[in-house]
Tab-separated table of C-alpha atoms in Angstrom:
chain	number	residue	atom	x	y	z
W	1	UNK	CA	112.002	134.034	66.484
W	2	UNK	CA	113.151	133.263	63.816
W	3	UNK	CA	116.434	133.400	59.361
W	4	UNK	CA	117.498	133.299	55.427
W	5	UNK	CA	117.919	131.796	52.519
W	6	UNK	CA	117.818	132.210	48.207
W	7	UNK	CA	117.573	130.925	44.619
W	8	UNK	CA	118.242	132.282	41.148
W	9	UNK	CA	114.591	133.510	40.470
W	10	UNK	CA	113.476	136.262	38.626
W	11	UNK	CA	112.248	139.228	40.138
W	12	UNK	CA	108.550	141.310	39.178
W	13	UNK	CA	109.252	145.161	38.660
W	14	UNK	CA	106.346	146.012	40.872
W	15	UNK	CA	107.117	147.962	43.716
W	16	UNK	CA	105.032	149.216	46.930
W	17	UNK	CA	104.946	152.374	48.268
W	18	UNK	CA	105.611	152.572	52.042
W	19	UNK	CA	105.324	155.832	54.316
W	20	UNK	CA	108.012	156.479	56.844
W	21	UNK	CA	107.056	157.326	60.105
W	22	UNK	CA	109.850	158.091	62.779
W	23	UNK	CA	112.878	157.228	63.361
W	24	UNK	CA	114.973	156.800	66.979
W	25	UNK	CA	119.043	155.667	67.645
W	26	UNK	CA	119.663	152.511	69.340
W	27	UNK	CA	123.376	151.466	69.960
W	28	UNK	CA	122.953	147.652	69.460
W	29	UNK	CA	124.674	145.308	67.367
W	30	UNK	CA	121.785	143.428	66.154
W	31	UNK	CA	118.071	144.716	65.952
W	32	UNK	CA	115.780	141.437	66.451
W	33	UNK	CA	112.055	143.209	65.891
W	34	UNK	CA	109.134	144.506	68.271
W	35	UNK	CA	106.148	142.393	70.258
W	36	UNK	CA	102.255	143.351	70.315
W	37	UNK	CA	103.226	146.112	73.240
W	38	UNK	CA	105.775	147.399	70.628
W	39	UNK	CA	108.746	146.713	73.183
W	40	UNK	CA	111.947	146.518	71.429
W	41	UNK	CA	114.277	143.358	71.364
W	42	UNK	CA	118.232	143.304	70.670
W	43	UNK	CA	121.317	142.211	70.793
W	44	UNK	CA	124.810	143.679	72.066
W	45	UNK	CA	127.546	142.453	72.757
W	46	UNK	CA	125.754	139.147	73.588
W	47	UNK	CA	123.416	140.485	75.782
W	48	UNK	CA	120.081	140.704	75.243
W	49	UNK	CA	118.445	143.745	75.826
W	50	UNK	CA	114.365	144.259	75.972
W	51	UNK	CA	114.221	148.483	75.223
W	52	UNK	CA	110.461	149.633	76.859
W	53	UNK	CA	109.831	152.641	79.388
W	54	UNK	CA	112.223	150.487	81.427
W	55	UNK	CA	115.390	148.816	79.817
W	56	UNK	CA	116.279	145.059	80.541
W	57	UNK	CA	118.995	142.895	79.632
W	58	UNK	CA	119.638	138.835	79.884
W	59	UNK	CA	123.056	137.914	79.881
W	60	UNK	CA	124.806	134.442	80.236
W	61	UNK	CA	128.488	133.911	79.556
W	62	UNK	CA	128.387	130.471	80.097
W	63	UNK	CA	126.486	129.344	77.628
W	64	UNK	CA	128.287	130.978	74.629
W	65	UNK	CA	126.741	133.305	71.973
W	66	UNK	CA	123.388	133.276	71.278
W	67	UNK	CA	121.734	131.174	68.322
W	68	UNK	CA	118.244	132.897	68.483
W	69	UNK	CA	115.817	134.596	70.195
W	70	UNK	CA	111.686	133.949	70.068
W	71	UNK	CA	109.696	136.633	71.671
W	72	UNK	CA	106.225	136.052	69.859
W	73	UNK	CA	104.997	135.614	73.380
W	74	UNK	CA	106.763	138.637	75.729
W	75	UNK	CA	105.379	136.437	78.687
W	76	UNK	CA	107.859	133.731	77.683
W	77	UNK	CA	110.885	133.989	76.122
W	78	UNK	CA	113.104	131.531	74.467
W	79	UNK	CA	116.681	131.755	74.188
W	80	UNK	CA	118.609	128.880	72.081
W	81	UNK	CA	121.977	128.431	72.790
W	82	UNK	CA	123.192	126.053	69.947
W	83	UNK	CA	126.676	125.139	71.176
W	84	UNK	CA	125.743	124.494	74.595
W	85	UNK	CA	122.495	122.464	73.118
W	86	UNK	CA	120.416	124.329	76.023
W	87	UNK	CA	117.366	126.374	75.855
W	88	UNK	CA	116.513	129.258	78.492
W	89	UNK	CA	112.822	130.510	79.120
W	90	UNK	CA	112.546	134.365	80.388
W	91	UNK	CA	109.575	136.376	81.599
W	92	UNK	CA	108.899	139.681	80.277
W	93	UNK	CA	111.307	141.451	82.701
W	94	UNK	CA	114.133	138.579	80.879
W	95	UNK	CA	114.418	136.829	84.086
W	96	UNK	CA	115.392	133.233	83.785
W	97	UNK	CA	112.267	131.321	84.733
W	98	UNK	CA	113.610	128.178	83.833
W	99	UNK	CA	116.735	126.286	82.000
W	100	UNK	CA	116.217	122.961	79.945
W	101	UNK	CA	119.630	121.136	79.170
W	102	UNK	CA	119.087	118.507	76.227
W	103	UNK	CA	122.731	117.523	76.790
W	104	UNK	CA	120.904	115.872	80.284
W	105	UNK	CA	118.090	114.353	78.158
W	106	UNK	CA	118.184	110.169	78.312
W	107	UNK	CA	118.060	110.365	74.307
W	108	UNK	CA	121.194	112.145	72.618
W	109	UNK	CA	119.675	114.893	71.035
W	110	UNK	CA	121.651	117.778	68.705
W	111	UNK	CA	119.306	121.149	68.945
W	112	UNK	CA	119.527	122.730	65.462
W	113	UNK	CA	116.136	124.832	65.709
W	114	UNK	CA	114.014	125.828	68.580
W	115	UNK	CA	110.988	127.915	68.602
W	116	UNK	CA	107.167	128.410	71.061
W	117	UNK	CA	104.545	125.680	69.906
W	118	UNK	CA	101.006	126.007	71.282
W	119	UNK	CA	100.242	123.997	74.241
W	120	UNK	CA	102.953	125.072	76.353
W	121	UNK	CA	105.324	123.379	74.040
W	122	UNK	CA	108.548	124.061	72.058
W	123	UNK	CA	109.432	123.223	68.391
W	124	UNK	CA	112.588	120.988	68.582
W	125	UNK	CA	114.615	119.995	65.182
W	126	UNK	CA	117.271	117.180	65.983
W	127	UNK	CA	120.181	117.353	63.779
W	128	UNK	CA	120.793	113.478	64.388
W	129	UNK	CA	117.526	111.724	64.215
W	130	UNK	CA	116.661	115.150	61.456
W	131	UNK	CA	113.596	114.741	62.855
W	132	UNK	CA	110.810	117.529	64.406
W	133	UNK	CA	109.891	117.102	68.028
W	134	UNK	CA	107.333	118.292	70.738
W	135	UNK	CA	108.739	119.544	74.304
W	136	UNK	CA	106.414	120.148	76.970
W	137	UNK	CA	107.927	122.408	79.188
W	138	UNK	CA	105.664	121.694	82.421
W	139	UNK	CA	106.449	117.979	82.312
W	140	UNK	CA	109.456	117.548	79.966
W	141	UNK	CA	107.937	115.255	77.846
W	142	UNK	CA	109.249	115.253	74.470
W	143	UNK	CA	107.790	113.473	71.514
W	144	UNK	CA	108.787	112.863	67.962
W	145	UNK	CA	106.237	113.712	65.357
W	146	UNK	CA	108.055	113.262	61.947
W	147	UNK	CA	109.810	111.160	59.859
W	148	UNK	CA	113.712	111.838	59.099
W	149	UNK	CA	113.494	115.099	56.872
W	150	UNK	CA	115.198	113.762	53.589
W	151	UNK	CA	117.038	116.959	52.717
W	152	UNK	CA	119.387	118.580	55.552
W	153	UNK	CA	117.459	121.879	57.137
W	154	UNK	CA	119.185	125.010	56.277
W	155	UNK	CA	116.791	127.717	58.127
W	156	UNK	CA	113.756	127.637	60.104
W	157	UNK	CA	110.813	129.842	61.226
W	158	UNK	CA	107.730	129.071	63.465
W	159	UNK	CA	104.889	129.883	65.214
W	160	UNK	CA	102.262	128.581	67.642
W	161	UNK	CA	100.678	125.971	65.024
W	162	UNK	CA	103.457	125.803	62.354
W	163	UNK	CA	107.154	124.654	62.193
W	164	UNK	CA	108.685	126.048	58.461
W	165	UNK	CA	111.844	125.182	57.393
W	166	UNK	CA	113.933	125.286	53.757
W	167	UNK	CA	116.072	122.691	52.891
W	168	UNK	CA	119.434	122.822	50.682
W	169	UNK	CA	117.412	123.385	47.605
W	170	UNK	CA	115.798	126.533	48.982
W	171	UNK	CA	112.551	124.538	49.099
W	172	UNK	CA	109.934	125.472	51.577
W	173	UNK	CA	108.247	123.434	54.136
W	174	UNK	CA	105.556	123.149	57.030
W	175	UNK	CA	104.796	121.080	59.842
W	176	UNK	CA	101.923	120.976	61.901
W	177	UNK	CA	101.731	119.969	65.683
W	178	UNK	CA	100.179	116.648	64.385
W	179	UNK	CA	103.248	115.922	61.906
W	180	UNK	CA	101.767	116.563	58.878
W	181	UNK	CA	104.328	117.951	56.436
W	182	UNK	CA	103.695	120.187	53.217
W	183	UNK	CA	105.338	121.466	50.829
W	184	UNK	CA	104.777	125.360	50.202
W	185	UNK	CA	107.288	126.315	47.028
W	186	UNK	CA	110.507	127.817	46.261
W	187	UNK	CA	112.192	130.756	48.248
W	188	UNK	CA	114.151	133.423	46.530
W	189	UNK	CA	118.240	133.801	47.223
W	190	UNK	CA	118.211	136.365	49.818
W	191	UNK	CA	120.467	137.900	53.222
W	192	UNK	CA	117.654	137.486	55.624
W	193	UNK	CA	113.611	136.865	55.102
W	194	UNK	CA	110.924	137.045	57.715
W	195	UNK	CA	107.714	134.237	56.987
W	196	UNK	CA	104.829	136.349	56.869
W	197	UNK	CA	102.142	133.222	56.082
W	198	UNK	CA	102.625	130.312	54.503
W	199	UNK	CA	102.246	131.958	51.043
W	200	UNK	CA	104.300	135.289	51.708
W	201	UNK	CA	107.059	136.676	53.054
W	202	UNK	CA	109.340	139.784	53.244
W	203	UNK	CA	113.168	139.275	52.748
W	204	UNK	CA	116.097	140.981	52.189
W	205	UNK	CA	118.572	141.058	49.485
W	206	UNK	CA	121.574	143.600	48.309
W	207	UNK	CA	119.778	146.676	50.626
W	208	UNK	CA	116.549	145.895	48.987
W	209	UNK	CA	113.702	144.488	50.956
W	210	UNK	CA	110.921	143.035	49.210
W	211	UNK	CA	107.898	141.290	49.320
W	212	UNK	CA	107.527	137.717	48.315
W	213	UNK	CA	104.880	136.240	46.980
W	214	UNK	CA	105.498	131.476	47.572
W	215	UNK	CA	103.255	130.490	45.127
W	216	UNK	CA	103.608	132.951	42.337
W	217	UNK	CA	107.387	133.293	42.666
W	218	UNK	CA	106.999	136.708	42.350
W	219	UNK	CA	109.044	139.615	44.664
W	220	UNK	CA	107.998	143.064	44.845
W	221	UNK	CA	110.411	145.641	46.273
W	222	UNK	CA	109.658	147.735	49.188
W	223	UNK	CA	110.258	151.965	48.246
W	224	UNK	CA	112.470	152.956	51.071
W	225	UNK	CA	114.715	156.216	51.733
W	226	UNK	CA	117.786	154.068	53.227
W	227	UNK	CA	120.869	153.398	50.856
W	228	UNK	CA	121.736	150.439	53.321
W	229	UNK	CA	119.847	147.637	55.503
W	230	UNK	CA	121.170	146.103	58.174
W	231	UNK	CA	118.204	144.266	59.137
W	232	UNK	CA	114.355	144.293	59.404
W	233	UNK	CA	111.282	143.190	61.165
W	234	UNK	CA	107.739	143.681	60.254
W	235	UNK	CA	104.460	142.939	62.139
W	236	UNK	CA	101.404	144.800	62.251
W	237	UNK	CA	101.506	147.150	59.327
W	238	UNK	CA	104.549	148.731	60.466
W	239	UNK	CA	108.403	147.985	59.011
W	240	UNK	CA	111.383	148.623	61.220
W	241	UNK	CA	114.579	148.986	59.147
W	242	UNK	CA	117.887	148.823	61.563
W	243	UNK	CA	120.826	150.816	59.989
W	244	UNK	CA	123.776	151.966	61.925
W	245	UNK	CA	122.280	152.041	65.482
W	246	UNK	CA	119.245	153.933	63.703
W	247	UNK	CA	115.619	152.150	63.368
W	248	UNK	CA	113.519	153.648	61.170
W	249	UNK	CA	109.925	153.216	61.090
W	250	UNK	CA	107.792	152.800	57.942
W	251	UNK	CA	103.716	152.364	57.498
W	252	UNK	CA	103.452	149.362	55.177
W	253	UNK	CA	100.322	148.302	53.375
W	254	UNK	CA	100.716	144.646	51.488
W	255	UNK	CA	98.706	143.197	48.543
């Protein structure tokens, strides 16, 4: 998984009180979060590298740099590679289980967003048709189920049941598997956000993280101890905050 975007609106003063926990040093050049066994996933010099009791790495030079990562299952990994148009599936060691080349596909597709769909499936987002797909990865079956998106898609997020994406306008939308498309609201201008539901997130925005609330429009910052964020991830009551090869822990309770 994975993602940012931003708009002009005006911020609450609220702010929530988080507790730090721990901090360790990890020489990476970009932290992408934790799983459900709270193995860590980044990036370094293009490789990635999976940081549990046992380190792995995935590396592939010819497919250029990476364009993102979803881990939301560790049992299956996907790995977009946006200039090669090519997705790669790993296992939770990051071996390559299997390779799907849409440059090969009998329709000319252009990947611009990939992400795990229930079903053994992957979210597709065509930047020709702008259309959301279906691929089944045991039979390579893909299958359209939307209409040409009107507005051009600027970033994405997903998960098993929902593709979410925010158009030029930094307006916020869902998909189901079935097609159905809704509109949630407006996102705030912002460096990078993480989706938390369909009504909240958490993004980040001049070394500030906050939390976001869709349908209010309403942001709360997050009280941290860092003077600078390079990145974040969040999932299970705890926020990781990556700055300068350091991540640092925090227990986080939202509204």
């Amino acid at each position: 998984m994975i993602l940012c975007f931003w708009n002009a609106l005006g911020f609450s003063q609220n702010t929530i009180p988080s507790e730090k926990l721990d901090s360790n040093t990890w020489e990476i050049d970009n932290y992408l979060g934790f799983d459900n066994q709270k193995n860590q996933y980044g990036i370094k010099n293009n490789v990635i590298i999976k940081g549990s009791t046992t380190n792995f790495e995935y590396k592939n030079i010819g497919l250029g740099k990476i364009t993102n990562i979803d881990f939301q299952n560790p049992l299956q990994i996907i790995v977009f590679y946006k200039d090669f148009n090519t997705v790669v599936l790993l296992d939770n060691q990051l071996n390559e289980i299997k390779r799907i080349d849409f440059n090969l596909n009998p329709e000319l597709i252009q990947l611009e967003a990939v992400g795990l769909s229930a079903q053994n499936q992957l979210w597709i987002y065509d930047g020709i048709t702008n259309k959301i797909g279906l691929y089944n990865i045991t039979n390579d079956y893909l299958k359209w189920i939307s209409t040409p998106i009107k507005r051009v898609l600027k970033n994405y997020f997903s998960d098993y049941t929902f593709f979410y994406w925010t158009d030029t306008t930094n307006q916020l939308f869902s998909s189901t598997i079935y097609g159905t498309v809704n509109t949630l609201g407006t996102v705030p201008k912002h460096d990078k956000m993480q989706l938390l539901s369909n009504s909240t997130a958490l993004y980040l925005h001049e070394n500030e993280v906050y939390f976001y609330e869709i349908t209010k429009e309403r942001s709360s910052k997050i009280k941290l101890t860092e003077n600078f964020v390079g990145n974040f991830f969040f999932k299970d009551g705890i926020l990781a905050i990556f700055t300068q090869n350091i991540i640092t822990n925090y227990k986080l309770i939202l509204p």
